[in-house]
Amino acid sequence: MSPPMHILRSEFVASAPSRAQWPTPDLPEVAICGRSNVGKSTLLNALLGRRGLARVSRTPGRTRLINFFQTTLASPQGPRSVLLADLPGYGYAEVSRSERAGWQAMMEEYLSRRENLRSVALLCDARRVVDPRIAELLFDETELAGYLRGLGRKVISVLTKADKLPKSERKPAAQVLSRVLGGKAVICAAEHGEGVDELWQRLLLTVNEKTASEQVSGDERLIF
Ligand code: GDP
């Protein structure tokens, strides 16, 4: 069990349809990404420690916005602030081809160009992971994980809604997910607060490392 994270404050920063609206990259950033209905808003609210800050939405269509939040956590070294980027969900059946292309262009721009981005949490619904059609069901996630690694991004895979599986199946499912996406998957059931502290710990490990572009720029403000 990870020690509980103490969240001092969290706030919404910006809703960005394009790069011009991204917040100034003067804090380390982590991103949360996953298909629609994976439990992203629920997990984000749990990470932010504020119910309802990231809307739990059941209506598809908001595929063109990146929502940014800032959160400050207590740590033995003092308060530490992090930006959290809520990347738009994908996999909505009713989305048009042009909207899908727009989503892809925006994701590519963000993932390849955001200089303060330290890691991406890639969420997968536990029930998809235990489905015999896993290769098909996690095709997009596998592609995305490969794309991110190609960019040199750190990927943290997350098994969401783990409470939907019997207890004995959770660890084996996480092991499967770890094998499929690489790295060690975090088991979460955000609706019950499970796995949220461990995910924060894993994200913070990456927050403490500077990205290659920051090392080149030598911008001391970015050191955490
Ligand atoms: P999003 O579309 O990815 O933002 O997903 P939401 O957070 O809106 O969640 C989609 C649905 O899954 C909602 O009905 C949530 O109540 C449910 N859900 C989210 N997290 C959990 C969880 O940890 N356990 C269970 N059992 N249900 C969850």
PDB file of N, CA and C in Angstrom, residues 167-203:
ATOM      1  N   LYS A 167     -11.708 -10.233  -6.778  1.00  0.00           N
ATOM      2  CA  LYS A 167     -10.399  -9.862  -6.205  1.00  0.00           C
ATOM      3  C   LYS A 167      -9.266 -10.713  -6.770  1.00  0.00           C
ATOM      4  N   SER A 168      -9.525 -12.020  -6.896  1.00  0.00           N
ATOM      5  CA  SER A 168      -8.465 -12.942  -7.330  1.00  0.00           C
ATOM      6  C   SER A 168      -8.026 -12.687  -8.772  1.00  0.00           C
ATOM      7  N   GLU A 169      -8.844 -11.969  -9.553  1.00  0.00           N
ATOM      8  CA  GLU A 169      -8.506 -11.754 -10.973  1.00  0.00           C
ATOM      9  C   GLU A 169      -7.784 -10.432 -11.220  1.00  0.00           C
ATOM     10  N   ARG A 170      -7.697  -9.593 -10.189  1.00  0.00           N
ATOM     11  CA  ARG A 170      -7.179  -8.237 -10.434  1.00  0.00           C
ATOM     12  C   ARG A 170      -5.690  -8.224 -10.752  1.00  0.00           C
ATOM     13  N   LYS A 171      -4.920  -8.924  -9.933  1.00  0.00           N
ATOM     14  CA  LYS A 171      -3.471  -8.944 -10.156  1.00  0.00           C
ATOM     15  C   LYS A 171      -3.099  -9.607 -11.483  1.00  0.00           C
ATOM     16  N   PRO A 172      -3.689 -10.792 -11.763  1.00  0.00           N
ATOM     17  CA  PRO A 172      -3.397 -11.405 -13.065  1.00  0.00           C
ATOM     18  C   PRO A 172      -3.767 -10.476 -14.235  1.00  0.00           C
ATOM     19  N   ALA A 173      -4.892  -9.743 -14.105  1.00  0.00           N
ATOM     20  CA  ALA A 173      -5.285  -8.828 -15.186  1.00  0.00           C
ATOM     21  C   ALA A 173      -4.246  -7.714 -15.334  1.00  0.00           C
ATOM     22  N   ALA A 174      -3.749  -7.211 -14.206  1.00  0.00           N
ATOM     23  CA  ALA A 174      -2.728  -6.151 -14.258  1.00  0.00           C
ATOM     24  C   ALA A 174      -1.454  -6.684 -14.909  1.00  0.00           C
ATOM     25  N   GLN A 175      -1.144  -7.951 -14.647  1.00  0.00           N
ATOM     26  CA  GLN A 175       0.051  -8.526 -15.266  1.00  0.00           C
ATOM     27  C   GLN A 175      -0.113  -8.634 -16.780  1.00  0.00           C
ATOM     28  N   VAL A 176      -1.315  -9.000 -17.206  1.00  0.00           N
ATOM     29  CA  VAL A 176      -1.581  -9.065 -18.647  1.00  0.00           C
ATOM     30  C   VAL A 176      -1.423  -7.667 -19.252  1.00  0.00           C
ATOM     31  N   LEU A 177      -2.016  -6.684 -18.589  1.00  0.00           N
ATOM     32  CA  LEU A 177      -1.933  -5.316 -19.112  1.00  0.00           C
ATOM     33  C   LEU A 177      -0.474  -4.838 -19.159  1.00  0.00           C
ATOM     34  N   SER A 178       0.284  -5.180 -18.141  1.00  0.00           N
ATOM     35  CA  SER A 178       1.703  -4.797 -18.118  1.00  0.00           C
ATOM     36  C   SER A 178       2.427  -5.406 -19.325  1.00  0.00           C
ATOM     37  N   ARG A 179       2.097  -6.653 -19.619  1.00  0.00           N
ATOM     38  CA  ARG A 179       2.749  -7.317 -20.759  1.00  0.00           C
ATOM     39  C   ARG A 179       2.343  -6.659 -22.075  1.00  0.00           C
ATOM     40  N   VAL A 180       1.058  -6.331 -22.192  1.00  0.00           N
ATOM     41  CA  VAL A 180       0.560  -5.777 -23.462  1.00  0.00           C
ATOM     42  C   VAL A 180       1.090  -4.358 -23.695  1.00  0.00           C
ATOM     43  N   LEU A 181       1.074  -3.527 -22.650  1.00  0.00           N
ATOM     44  CA  LEU A 181       1.447  -2.115 -22.841  1.00  0.00           C
ATOM     45  C   LEU A 181       2.852  -1.797 -22.351  1.00  0.00           C
ATOM     46  N   GLY A 182       3.485  -2.726 -21.641  1.00  0.00           N
ATOM     47  CA  GLY A 182       4.827  -2.467 -21.106  1.00  0.00           C
ATOM     48  C   GLY A 182       4.734  -1.756 -19.769  1.00  0.00           C
ATOM     49  N   GLY A 183       5.783  -1.830 -18.970  1.00  0.00           N
ATOM     50  CA  GLY A 183       5.778  -1.182 -17.643  1.00  0.00           C
ATOM     51  C   GLY A 183       4.946  -1.993 -16.674  1.00  0.00           C
ATOM     52  N   LYS A 184       4.769  -1.474 -15.472  1.00  0.00           N
ATOM     53  CA  LYS A 184       3.997  -2.194 -14.463  1.00  0.00           C
ATOM     54  C   LYS A 184       2.679  -1.458 -14.254  1.00  0.00           C
ATOM     55  N   ALA A 185       1.574  -2.146 -14.567  1.00  0.00           N
ATOM     56  CA  ALA A 185       0.266  -1.494 -14.497  1.00  0.00           C
ATOM     57  C   ALA A 185      -0.142  -1.223 -13.044  1.00  0.00           C
ATOM     58  N   VAL A 186      -0.797  -0.082 -12.852  1.00  0.00           N
ATOM     59  CA  VAL A 186      -1.363   0.266 -11.539  1.00  0.00           C
ATOM     60  C   VAL A 186      -2.824  -0.187 -11.517  1.00  0.00           C
ATOM     61  N   ILE A 187      -3.218  -0.843 -10.437  1.00  0.00           N
ATOM     62  CA  ILE A 187      -4.604  -1.318 -10.296  1.00  0.00           C
ATOM     63  C   ILE A 187      -5.431  -0.243  -9.594  1.00  0.00           C
ATOM     64  N   CYS A 188      -6.482   0.247 -10.259  1.00  0.00           N
ATOM     65  CA  CYS A 188      -7.290   1.327  -9.676  1.00  0.00           C
ATOM     66  C   CYS A 188      -8.777   0.976  -9.648  1.00  0.00           C
ATOM     67  N   ALA A 189      -9.434   1.436  -8.634  1.00  0.00           N
ATOM     68  CA  ALA A 189     -10.907   1.450  -8.600  1.00  0.00           C
ATOM     69  C   ALA A 189     -11.243   2.816  -8.002  1.00  0.00           C
ATOM     70  N   ALA A 190     -11.166   3.832  -8.872  1.00  0.00           N
ATOM     71  CA  ALA A 190     -11.214   5.215  -8.394  1.00  0.00           C
ATOM     72  C   ALA A 190     -12.509   5.525  -7.669  1.00  0.00           C
ATOM     73  N   GLU A 191     -13.579   4.856  -8.056  1.00  0.00           N
ATOM     74  CA  GLU A 191     -14.859   5.122  -7.403  1.00  0.00           C
ATOM     75  C   GLU A 191     -14.790   4.785  -5.915  1.00  0.00           C
ATOM     76  N   HIS A 192     -13.875   3.891  -5.573  1.00  0.00           N
ATOM     77  CA  HIS A 192     -13.696   3.508  -4.168  1.00  0.00           C
ATOM     78  C   HIS A 192     -12.367   4.035  -3.620  1.00  0.00           C
ATOM     79  N   GLY A 193     -11.719   4.886  -4.371  1.00  0.00           N
ATOM     80  CA  GLY A 193     -10.454   5.486  -3.920  1.00  0.00           C
ATOM     81  C   GLY A 193      -9.274   4.524  -3.973  1.00  0.00           C
ATOM     82  N   GLU A 194      -9.463   3.367  -4.586  1.00  0.00           N
ATOM     83  CA  GLU A 194      -8.373   2.373  -4.578  1.00  0.00           C
ATOM     84  C   GLU A 194      -7.371   2.626  -5.695  1.00  0.00           C
ATOM     85  N   GLY A 195      -6.095   2.569  -5.339  1.00  0.00           N
ATOM     86  CA  GLY A 195      -5.031   2.688  -6.338  1.00  0.00           C
ATOM     87  C   GLY A 195      -4.665   4.121  -6.680  1.00  0.00           C
ATOM     88  N   VAL A 196      -5.426   5.076  -6.136  1.00  0.00           N
ATOM     89  CA  VAL A 196      -5.199   6.478  -6.513  1.00  0.00           C
ATOM     90  C   VAL A 196      -3.867   6.986  -5.939  1.00  0.00           C
ATOM     91  N   ASP A 197      -3.592   6.644  -4.681  1.00  0.00           N
ATOM     92  CA  ASP A 197      -2.320   7.072  -4.076  1.00  0.00           C
ATOM     93  C   ASP A 197      -1.129   6.425  -4.793  1.00  0.00           C
ATOM     94  N   GLU A 198      -1.305   5.148  -5.151  1.00  0.00           N
ATOM     95  CA  GLU A 198      -0.199   4.486  -5.858  1.00  0.00           C
ATOM     96  C   GLU A 198       0.046   5.142  -7.220  1.00  0.00           C
ATOM     97  N   LEU A 199      -1.044   5.506  -7.897  1.00  0.00           N
ATOM     98  CA  LEU A 199      -0.866   6.175  -9.188  1.00  0.00           C
ATOM     99  C   LEU A 199      -0.158   7.513  -9.002  1.00  0.00           C
ATOM    100  N   TRP A 200      -0.541   8.266  -7.972  1.00  0.00           N
ATOM    101  CA  TRP A 200       0.145   9.540  -7.701  1.00  0.00           C
ATOM    102  C   TRP A 200       1.643   9.303  -7.475  1.00  0.00           C
ATOM    103  N   GLN A 201       1.948   8.264  -6.693  1.00  0.00           N
ATOM    104  CA  GLN A 201       3.362   7.972  -6.422  1.00  0.00           C
ATOM    105  C   GLN A 201       4.118   7.703  -7.718  1.00  0.00           C
ATOM    106  N   ARG A 202       3.492   6.920  -8.589  1.00  0.00           N
ATOM    107  CA  ARG A 202       4.148   6.583  -9.850  1.00  0.00           C
ATOM    108  C   ARG A 202       4.301   7.822 -10.731  1.00  0.00           C
ATOM    109  N   LEU A 203       3.266   8.672 -10.742  1.00  0.00           N
ATOM    110  CA  LEU A 203       3.350   9.901 -11.537  1.00  0.00           C
ATOM    111  C   LEU A 203       4.435  10.821 -10.984  1.00  0.00           C
TER     112      LEU A 203
END
